[in-house]
């Protein structure tokens, strides 16, 4: 049987097509292969990494096996080769294709840091130092130096000026970048609340409202009590009474506070001892929540001038000293009884 040239060409075409189909199937099978990892991991792709560099990094980190199909896949599907530098979160159920799609998307792994309401600036700095994937730039700075790094005048008091919240970030984000976000968010919240404040309050500036909110934050964790606590302090200021609030004394004591306040502590002068000074302390004493900002701006309308813990997580409010002293004695009896039962 004579084989013509046209038949030879056709045979070559058929064989080439079969070969290409086989290669395509191998590439597709490889692309749908699951990664070798057995648990979630973070994978960092440095800037400037090329195709070969990516493959070597994946092999080095035991994410994939060395196979020629990897290079073929990137050539045949170039959209998967448009990977971006960053830190990504890989999971065991992910395929090679999904990995490359993730790297091409630029959707880096998200981390979170939570700043709790009622905490102080020094607490925040410690949290930032201990948080993963944050680039430290503020270690061992004074408050004036920190203010300058935030783009603020060096004399700006920073306590209370950062909004407590959970902040998401990507690997390599600097501590100063996160603080700038928290500062800007508090500025927005304070501005909004200041515009919504009740008339006739004893605050001349938003900073004074912020100071009051920080005191409210430290006095109660119960949302239903914030307005009452605010009313007590506003009533006292309007009557020319001292605030006489323990959290300000504690703040003024600094590192000398060991968990208890003595009578001597209450008699020791400091800029924050509201048993001695009149009016508000010079700065906030903590980072207040929005709920405390709103309470400071819109306190309940009451005649309360005193409050004391009730031993159950809340407080007893009083309009006069006699009633207050009765509530104090009841609290102390309850405390003694609890101590005896232990």
mmCIF file of C-alpha atoms in Angstrom:
data_model
loop_
_atom_site.group_PDB
_atom_site.id
_atom_site.type_symbol
_atom_site.label_atom_id
_atom_site.label_comp_id
_atom_site.label_asym_id
_atom_site.label_seq_id
_atom_site.Cartn_x
_atom_site.Cartn_y
_atom_site.Cartn_z
ATOM 1 C CA UNK A 1 0.000 0.000 0.000
ATOM 2 C CA UNK A 2 1.417 3.289 -1.077
ATOM 3 C CA UNK A 3 1.520 5.999 1.587
ATOM 4 C CA UNK A 4 1.160 9.392 0.053
ATOM 5 C CA UNK A 5 2.747 12.558 1.330
ATOM 6 C CA UNK A 6 -0.644 13.932 2.276
ATOM 7 C CA UNK A 7 -1.312 10.905 4.470
ATOM 8 C CA UNK A 8 2.049 11.335 6.193
ATOM 9 C CA UNK A 9 1.251 14.959 6.926
ATOM 10 C CA UNK A 10 -2.155 13.994 8.230
ATOM 11 C CA UNK A 11 -0.616 11.318 10.458
ATOM 12 C CA UNK A 12 1.887 13.792 11.813
ATOM 13 C CA UNK A 13 -0.890 16.233 12.543
ATOM 14 C CA UNK A 14 -2.930 13.565 14.322
ATOM 15 C CA UNK A 15 0.048 12.430 16.393
ATOM 16 C CA UNK A 16 0.960 16.038 17.240
ATOM 17 C CA UNK A 17 -2.604 16.749 18.255
ATOM 18 C CA UNK A 18 -2.680 13.628 20.419
ATOM 19 C CA UNK A 19 0.615 14.621 21.990
ATOM 20 C CA UNK A 20 -0.579 18.152 22.652
ATOM 21 C CA UNK A 21 -3.826 16.833 24.077
ATOM 22 C CA UNK A 22 -1.894 14.512 26.362
ATOM 23 C CA UNK A 23 0.336 17.352 27.521
ATOM 24 C CA UNK A 24 -2.703 19.568 28.050
ATOM 25 C CA UNK A 25 -4.338 16.867 30.148
ATOM 26 C CA UNK A 26 -1.188 16.465 32.237
ATOM 27 C CA UNK A 27 -1.052 20.231 32.794
ATOM 28 C CA UNK A 28 -4.731 20.383 33.753
ATOM 29 C CA UNK A 29 -4.315 17.405 36.073
ATOM 30 C CA UNK A 30 -1.331 19.102 37.710
ATOM 31 C CA UNK A 31 -3.234 22.410 38.034
ATOM 32 C CA UNK A 32 -6.039 20.610 39.878
ATOM 33 C CA UNK A 33 -3.645 18.779 42.207
ATOM 34 C CA UNK A 34 -3.943 19.753 45.871
ATOM 35 C CA UNK A 35 -1.016 21.385 47.578
ATOM 36 C CA UNK A 36 1.309 19.215 49.645
ATOM 37 C CA UNK A 37 0.724 21.120 52.882
ATOM 38 C CA UNK A 38 -1.205 19.446 55.689
ATOM 39 C CA UNK A 39 -2.182 22.591 57.594
ATOM 40 C CA UNK A 40 -2.749 26.257 56.917
ATOM 41 C CA UNK A 41 0.428 28.218 56.308
ATOM 42 C CA UNK A 42 1.623 31.698 55.404
ATOM 43 C CA UNK A 43 3.591 32.039 52.202
ATOM 44 C CA UNK A 44 5.563 35.204 51.461
ATOM 45 C CA UNK A 45 6.397 36.107 47.875
ATOM 46 C CA UNK A 46 9.134 38.760 47.763
ATOM 47 C CA UNK A 47 8.912 41.646 45.306
ATOM 48 C CA UNK A 48 10.639 40.993 42.003
ATOM 49 C CA UNK A 49 10.222 37.212 42.121
ATOM 50 C CA UNK A 50 9.919 35.627 38.661
ATOM 51 C CA UNK A 51 8.412 32.345 37.516
ATOM 52 C CA UNK A 52 11.446 30.224 38.316
ATOM 53 C CA UNK A 53 11.886 31.970 41.645
ATOM 54 C CA UNK A 54 8.260 31.306 42.565
ATOM 55 C CA UNK A 55 8.572 27.631 41.682
ATOM 56 C CA UNK A 56 11.738 27.290 43.748
ATOM 57 C CA UNK A 57 10.131 28.989 46.738
ATOM 58 C CA UNK A 58 7.077 26.716 46.568
ATOM 59 C CA UNK A 59 9.290 23.632 46.371
ATOM 60 C CA UNK A 60 11.544 24.854 49.182
ATOM 61 C CA UNK A 61 8.501 25.348 51.414
ATOM 62 C CA UNK A 62 7.114 21.898 50.489
ATOM 63 C CA UNK A 63 4.040 23.404 48.885
ATOM 64 C CA UNK A 64 4.398 21.616 45.520
ATOM 65 C CA UNK A 65 6.658 18.982 43.963
ATOM 66 C CA UNK A 66 9.160 19.880 41.260
ATOM 67 C CA UNK A 67 7.432 19.086 37.976
ATOM 68 C CA UNK A 68 7.861 20.479 34.478
ATOM 69 C CA UNK A 69 4.087 20.970 34.340
ATOM 70 C CA UNK A 70 4.428 24.047 36.567
ATOM 71 C CA UNK A 71 6.379 25.988 33.946
ATOM 72 C CA UNK A 72 4.056 24.711 31.192
ATOM 73 C CA UNK A 73 1.007 25.841 33.153
ATOM 74 C CA UNK A 74 2.341 29.377 33.500
ATOM 75 C CA UNK A 75 3.129 29.521 29.759
ATOM 76 C CA UNK A 76 -0.207 28.153 28.577
ATOM 77 C CA UNK A 77 -2.258 30.183 31.063
ATOM 78 C CA UNK A 78 -0.320 33.467 31.390
ATOM 79 C CA UNK A 79 -3.030 35.049 33.524
ATOM 80 C CA UNK A 80 -1.836 32.756 36.328
ATOM 81 C CA UNK A 81 1.694 34.122 35.976
ATOM 82 C CA UNK A 82 0.708 37.673 36.940
ATOM 83 C CA UNK A 83 1.449 37.011 40.615
ATOM 84 C CA UNK A 84 1.964 39.873 43.055
ATOM 85 C CA UNK A 85 4.355 40.182 45.978
ATOM 86 C CA UNK A 86 2.912 39.784 49.457
ATOM 87 C CA UNK A 87 2.107 37.347 52.229
ATOM 88 C CA UNK A 88 -0.683 34.888 51.478
ATOM 89 C CA UNK A 89 -2.613 32.341 53.524
ATOM 90 C CA UNK A 90 -2.509 28.853 51.972
ATOM 91 C CA UNK A 91 -4.838 26.027 53.001
ATOM 92 C CA UNK A 92 -4.541 22.234 52.503
ATOM 93 C CA UNK A 93 -7.670 22.071 50.337
ATOM 94 C CA UNK A 94 -6.196 24.517 47.831
ATOM 95 C CA UNK A 95 -5.113 23.355 44.348
ATOM 96 C CA UNK A 96 -2.110 24.606 42.408
ATOM 97 C CA UNK A 97 -4.443 26.598 40.155
ATOM 98 C CA UNK A 98 -6.178 28.172 43.146
ATOM 99 C CA UNK A 99 -2.796 29.018 44.636
ATOM 100 C CA UNK A 100 -1.719 30.817 41.470
ATOM 101 C CA UNK A 101 -5.079 32.590 41.206
ATOM 102 C CA UNK A 102 -4.645 33.791 44.789
ATOM 103 C CA UNK A 103 -1.151 35.107 44.082
ATOM 104 C CA UNK A 104 -2.444 36.841 40.961
ATOM 105 C CA UNK A 105 -5.341 38.414 42.853
ATOM 106 C CA UNK A 106 -3.075 40.187 45.338
ATOM 107 C CA UNK A 107 -5.472 39.303 48.167
ATOM 108 C CA UNK A 108 -2.916 39.063 50.920
ATOM 109 C CA UNK A 109 -3.501 37.385 54.274
ATOM 110 C CA UNK A 110 -5.306 39.609 56.755
ATOM 111 C CA UNK A 111 -4.223 39.878 60.374
ATOM 112 C CA UNK A 112 -6.038 41.652 63.166
ATOM 113 C CA UNK A 113 -5.142 43.608 66.254
ATOM 114 C CA UNK A 114 -7.729 44.516 68.875
ATOM 115 C CA UNK A 115 -7.478 47.581 71.047
ATOM 116 C CA UNK A 116 -9.862 47.263 73.981
ATOM 117 C CA UNK A 117 -11.892 50.205 75.236
ATOM 118 C CA UNK A 118 -10.669 51.435 78.601
ATOM 119 C CA UNK A 119 -7.052 50.487 77.886
ATOM 120 C CA UNK A 120 -4.211 52.989 77.895
ATOM 121 C CA UNK A 121 -1.642 54.100 75.356
ATOM 122 C CA UNK A 122 1.100 52.069 77.011
ATOM 123 C CA UNK A 123 -1.124 48.980 76.719
ATOM 124 C CA UNK A 124 -1.556 49.652 73.007
ATOM 125 C CA UNK A 125 2.182 49.993 72.459
ATOM 126 C CA UNK A 126 2.738 46.614 74.123
ATOM 127 C CA UNK A 127 0.021 45.012 71.984
ATOM 128 C CA UNK A 128 1.639 46.383 68.835
ATOM 129 C CA UNK A 129 5.027 45.013 69.876
ATOM 130 C CA UNK A 130 3.550 41.551 70.433
ATOM 131 C CA UNK A 131 1.349 41.379 67.331
ATOM 132 C CA UNK A 132 2.444 39.212 64.407
ATOM 133 C CA UNK A 133 3.600 40.608 61.096
ATOM 134 C CA UNK A 134 3.695 44.254 62.261
ATOM 135 C CA UNK A 135 6.843 46.224 61.427
ATOM 136 C CA UNK A 136 8.007 47.986 64.617
ATOM 137 C CA UNK A 137 9.114 51.604 64.209
ATOM 138 C CA UNK A 138 8.058 53.194 67.497
ATOM 139 C CA UNK A 139 9.995 51.189 70.083
ATOM 140 C CA UNK A 140 11.315 53.212 73.028
ATOM 141 C CA UNK A 141 9.958 56.555 71.792
ATOM 142 C CA UNK A 142 8.767 59.192 74.224
ATOM 143 C CA UNK A 143 5.192 60.452 73.921
ATOM 144 C CA UNK A 144 6.368 63.680 72.291
ATOM 145 C CA UNK A 145 8.450 61.709 69.784
ATOM 146 C CA UNK A 146 5.483 59.451 69.102
ATOM 147 C CA UNK A 147 3.266 62.483 68.493
ATOM 148 C CA UNK A 148 5.795 63.795 65.982
ATOM 149 C CA UNK A 149 5.860 60.427 64.173
ATOM 150 C CA UNK A 150 2.076 60.662 63.890
ATOM 151 C CA UNK A 151 2.377 64.092 62.298
ATOM 152 C CA UNK A 152 1.095 65.917 65.380
ATOM 153 C CA UNK A 153 2.636 68.731 67.416
ATOM 154 C CA UNK A 154 5.074 67.268 69.951
ATOM 155 C CA UNK A 155 3.072 68.623 72.886
ATOM 156 C CA UNK A 156 -0.149 66.833 71.827
ATOM 157 C CA UNK A 157 -1.415 64.573 74.643
ATOM 158 C CA UNK A 158 -2.048 61.151 73.095
ATOM 159 C CA UNK A 159 -3.888 59.340 75.869
ATOM 160 C CA UNK A 160 -7.484 58.761 74.851
ATOM 161 C CA UNK A 161 -6.912 59.891 71.264
ATOM 162 C CA UNK A 162 -7.079 56.446 69.605
ATOM 163 C CA UNK A 163 -10.328 54.665 68.823
ATOM 164 C CA UNK A 164 -10.659 51.215 70.424
ATOM 165 C CA UNK A 165 -11.596 48.703 67.761
ATOM 166 C CA UNK A 166 -10.352 45.672 65.824
ATOM 167 C CA UNK A 167 -8.061 46.695 62.963
ATOM 168 C CA UNK A 168 -7.186 44.485 59.997
ATOM 169 C CA UNK A 169 -3.801 44.753 58.321
ATOM 170 C CA UNK A 170 -1.466 42.915 55.971
ATOM 171 C CA UNK A 171 2.013 41.621 56.742
ATOM 172 C CA UNK A 172 4.623 44.347 57.008
ATOM 173 C CA UNK A 173 2.189 47.072 58.063
ATOM 174 C CA UNK A 174 3.973 49.439 60.459
ATOM 175 C CA UNK A 175 2.850 50.189 63.990
ATOM 176 C CA UNK A 176 2.696 53.890 63.166
ATOM 177 C CA UNK A 177 0.318 53.192 60.248
ATOM 178 C CA UNK A 178 -2.114 51.393 62.565
ATOM 179 C CA UNK A 179 -1.940 54.151 65.171
ATOM 180 C CA UNK A 180 -2.631 56.752 62.486
ATOM 181 C CA UNK A 181 -5.764 54.833 61.495
ATOM 182 C CA UNK A 182 -6.932 54.605 65.108
ATOM 183 C CA UNK A 183 -6.207 58.295 65.676
ATOM 184 C CA UNK A 184 -8.134 59.320 62.555
ATOM 185 C CA UNK A 185 -11.079 57.136 63.560
ATOM 186 C CA UNK A 186 -11.240 58.714 67.025
ATOM 187 C CA UNK A 187 -11.055 62.174 65.465
ATOM 188 C CA UNK A 188 -14.067 61.333 63.298
ATOM 189 C CA UNK A 189 -16.034 59.792 66.156
ATOM 190 C CA UNK A 190 -15.282 62.683 68.519
ATOM 191 C CA UNK A 191 -16.247 65.257 65.896
ATOM 192 C CA UNK A 192 -19.557 63.495 65.216
ATOM 193 C CA UNK A 193 -20.420 63.164 68.903
ATOM 194 C CA UNK A 194 -19.406 66.756 69.638
ATOM 195 C CA UNK A 195 -21.888 67.938 67.011
ATOM 196 C CA UNK A 196 -24.620 65.837 68.650
ATOM 197 C CA UNK A 197 -23.958 66.967 72.234
ATOM 198 C CA UNK A 198 -26.641 68.244 74.558
ATOM 199 C CA UNK A 199 -26.769 71.966 75.231
ATOM 200 C CA UNK A 200 -25.550 73.338 78.543
ATOM 201 C CA UNK A 201 -22.824 70.801 79.247
ATOM 202 C CA UNK A 202 -19.732 71.920 81.212
ATOM 203 C CA UNK A 203 -17.328 71.259 78.303
ATOM 204 C CA UNK A 204 -15.629 74.026 76.379
ATOM 205 C CA UNK A 205 -13.844 71.791 73.865
ATOM 206 C CA UNK A 206 -14.135 68.310 72.318
ATOM 207 C CA UNK A 207 -11.025 67.381 74.323
ATOM 208 C CA UNK A 208 -12.925 67.974 77.570
ATOM 209 C CA UNK A 209 -15.751 65.739 76.364
ATOM 210 C CA UNK A 210 -13.134 63.109 75.545
ATOM 211 C CA UNK A 211 -11.708 63.387 79.065
ATOM 212 C CA UNK A 212 -15.154 62.889 80.560
ATOM 213 C CA UNK A 213 -15.821 59.910 78.291
ATOM 214 C CA UNK A 214 -12.589 58.258 79.428
ATOM 215 C CA UNK A 215 -13.633 58.605 83.080
ATOM 216 C CA UNK A 216 -17.052 57.122 82.322
ATOM 217 C CA UNK A 217 -15.342 54.246 80.513
ATOM 218 C CA UNK A 218 -13.254 53.400 83.576
ATOM 219 C CA UNK A 219 -16.167 53.704 85.996
ATOM 220 C CA UNK A 220 -18.586 51.282 84.383
ATOM 221 C CA UNK A 221 -18.672 48.562 81.744
ATOM 222 C CA UNK A 222 -22.484 48.463 81.688
ATOM 223 C CA UNK A 223 -24.045 50.306 78.763
ATOM 224 C CA UNK A 224 -27.223 50.962 80.712
ATOM 225 C CA UNK A 225 -25.237 52.784 83.396
ATOM 226 C CA UNK A 226 -23.075 55.066 81.288
ATOM 227 C CA UNK A 227 -25.702 57.789 81.019
ATOM 228 C CA UNK A 228 -26.278 57.784 84.783
ATOM 229 C CA UNK A 229 -22.557 57.890 85.553
ATOM 230 C CA UNK A 230 -22.224 60.783 83.120
ATOM 231 C CA UNK A 231 -25.077 62.593 84.845
ATOM 232 C CA UNK A 232 -23.360 62.311 88.228
ATOM 233 C CA UNK A 233 -20.144 63.886 86.962
ATOM 234 C CA UNK A 234 -21.934 66.580 84.971
ATOM 235 C CA UNK A 235 -24.109 67.442 87.987
ATOM 236 C CA UNK A 236 -21.041 67.676 90.207
ATOM 237 C CA UNK A 237 -19.188 69.919 87.756
ATOM 238 C CA UNK A 238 -22.195 72.195 87.381
ATOM 239 C CA UNK A 239 -22.445 72.526 91.176
ATOM 240 C CA UNK A 240 -18.739 73.195 91.582
ATOM 241 C CA UNK A 241 -18.173 69.863 93.341
ATOM 242 C CA UNK A 242 -15.012 67.835 92.817
ATOM 243 C CA UNK A 243 -15.392 64.686 90.751
ATOM 244 C CA UNK A 244 -13.773 62.438 93.395
ATOM 245 C CA UNK A 245 -13.373 59.493 91.059
ATOM 246 C CA UNK A 246 -10.885 56.732 91.854
ATOM 247 C CA UNK A 247 -9.819 55.925 88.254
ATOM 248 C CA UNK A 248 -8.269 59.389 87.881
ATOM 249 C CA UNK A 249 -6.309 58.886 91.102
ATOM 250 C CA UNK A 250 -5.097 55.499 89.868
ATOM 251 C CA UNK A 251 -3.997 57.021 86.566
ATOM 252 C CA UNK A 252 -2.071 59.731 88.388
ATOM 253 C CA UNK A 253 -0.322 57.144 90.559
ATOM 254 C CA UNK A 254 1.275 55.539 87.500
ATOM 255 C CA UNK A 255 3.429 52.516 88.241
ATOM 256 C CA UNK A 256 3.103 53.018 91.995
ATOM 257 C CA UNK A 257 -0.474 51.702 91.860
ATOM 258 C CA UNK A 258 -0.481 48.081 93.033
ATOM 259 C CA UNK A 259 -4.192 47.298 93.011
ATOM 260 C CA UNK A 260 -5.525 49.188 96.004
ATOM 261 C CA UNK A 261 -6.034 52.852 96.887
ATOM 262 C CA UNK A 262 -5.311 54.037 100.418
ATOM 263 C CA UNK A 263 -6.540 57.131 102.220
ATOM 264 C CA UNK A 264 -3.032 58.485 101.819
ATOM 265 C CA UNK A 265 -3.297 58.043 98.063
ATOM 266 C CA UNK A 266 -6.472 60.120 98.058
ATOM 267 C CA UNK A 267 -4.659 62.873 99.952
ATOM 268 C CA UNK A 268 -1.548 62.829 97.754
ATOM 269 C CA UNK A 269 -1.596 65.738 95.270
ATOM 270 C CA UNK A 270 -1.332 65.037 91.570
ATOM 271 C CA UNK A 271 -2.733 66.635 88.433
ATOM 272 C CA UNK A 272 -5.155 63.697 88.207
ATOM 273 C CA UNK A 273 -6.285 63.436 91.827
ATOM 274 C CA UNK A 274 -9.870 64.625 91.488
ATOM 275 C CA UNK A 275 -10.300 64.397 95.266
ATOM 276 C CA UNK A 276 -7.978 67.418 95.405
ATOM 277 C CA UNK A 277 -8.246 69.245 92.067
ATOM 278 C CA UNK A 278 -11.391 70.935 90.824
ATOM 279 C CA UNK A 279 -12.850 70.208 87.422
ATOM 280 C CA UNK A 280 -11.562 67.690 84.919
ATOM 281 C CA UNK A 281 -8.046 66.214 84.900
ATOM 282 C CA UNK A 282 -5.689 67.570 82.212
ATOM 283 C CA UNK A 283 -5.992 64.615 79.799
ATOM 284 C CA UNK A 284 -8.100 61.509 79.251
ATOM 285 C CA UNK A 285 -7.148 58.523 81.392
ATOM 286 C CA UNK A 286 -7.990 55.786 78.865
ATOM 287 C CA UNK A 287 -9.310 55.159 75.359
ATOM 288 C CA UNK A 288 -13.110 55.530 75.577
ATOM 289 C CA UNK A 289 -15.631 53.610 73.514
ATOM 290 C CA UNK A 290 -18.215 55.304 71.335
ATOM 291 C CA UNK A 291 -20.825 54.416 73.963
ATOM 292 C CA UNK A 292 -18.932 56.449 76.555
ATOM 293 C CA UNK A 293 -18.477 59.335 74.125
ATOM 294 C CA UNK A 294 -22.227 59.379 73.536
ATOM 295 C CA UNK A 295 -22.922 59.196 77.272
ATOM 296 C CA UNK A 296 -20.615 62.156 77.908
ATOM 297 C CA UNK A 297 -22.344 64.118 75.139
ATOM 298 C CA UNK A 298 -25.879 63.166 76.184
ATOM 299 C CA UNK A 299 -25.989 62.251 79.886
ATOM 300 C CA UNK A 300 -29.255 61.205 81.460
ATOM 301 C CA UNK A 301 -31.190 63.951 83.180
ATOM 302 C CA UNK A 302 -30.980 63.029 86.879
ATOM 303 C CA UNK A 303 -30.318 64.597 90.264
ATOM 304 C CA UNK A 304 -27.697 61.999 91.155
ATOM 305 C CA UNK A 305 -24.499 63.228 92.788
ATOM 306 C CA UNK A 306 -23.011 59.963 94.068
ATOM 307 C CA UNK A 307 -22.666 56.309 93.153
ATOM 308 C CA UNK A 308 -20.991 53.263 94.635
ATOM 309 C CA UNK A 309 -20.530 49.674 93.486
ATOM 310 C CA UNK A 310 -23.358 47.330 94.415
ATOM 311 C CA UNK A 311 -21.145 44.234 94.520
ATOM 312 C CA UNK A 312 -22.976 42.676 91.575
ATOM 313 C CA UNK A 313 -21.220 44.447 88.730
ATOM 314 C CA UNK A 314 -23.362 47.574 88.809
ATOM 315 C CA UNK A 315 -23.754 50.669 90.980
ATOM 316 C CA UNK A 316 -26.176 52.277 93.407
ATOM 317 C CA UNK A 317 -26.867 55.932 92.591
ATOM 318 C CA UNK A 318 -27.824 58.543 95.190
ATOM 319 C CA UNK A 319 -28.952 62.151 95.202
ATOM 320 C CA UNK A 320 -27.626 63.004 98.679
ATOM 321 C CA UNK A 321 -24.721 62.104 100.941
ATOM 322 C CA UNK A 322 -26.807 60.288 103.571
ATOM 323 C CA UNK A 323 -28.230 57.880 101.004
ATOM 324 C CA UNK A 324 -24.797 57.436 99.504
ATOM 325 C CA UNK A 325 -23.233 56.590 102.868
ATOM 326 C CA UNK A 326 -25.988 54.027 103.458
ATOM 327 C CA UNK A 327 -25.190 52.424 100.092
ATOM 328 C CA UNK A 328 -21.475 52.435 100.931
ATOM 329 C CA UNK A 329 -22.093 50.643 104.245
ATOM 330 C CA UNK A 330 -24.280 48.065 102.490
ATOM 331 C CA UNK A 331 -21.540 47.439 99.941
ATOM 332 C CA UNK A 332 -18.896 47.001 102.642
ATOM 333 C CA UNK A 333 -21.113 44.552 104.562
ATOM 334 C CA UNK A 334 -21.622 42.521 101.418
ATOM 335 C CA UNK A 335 -17.867 42.506 100.804
ATOM 336 C CA UNK A 336 -17.126 41.319 104.338
ATOM 337 C CA UNK A 337 -19.719 38.577 104.027
ATOM 338 C CA UNK A 338 -18.214 37.384 100.771
ATOM 339 C CA UNK A 339 -14.750 37.338 102.300
ATOM 340 C CA UNK A 340 -15.982 35.292 105.266
ATOM 341 C CA UNK A 341 -17.603 32.746 102.979
ATOM 342 C CA UNK A 342 -14.396 32.141 101.036
#
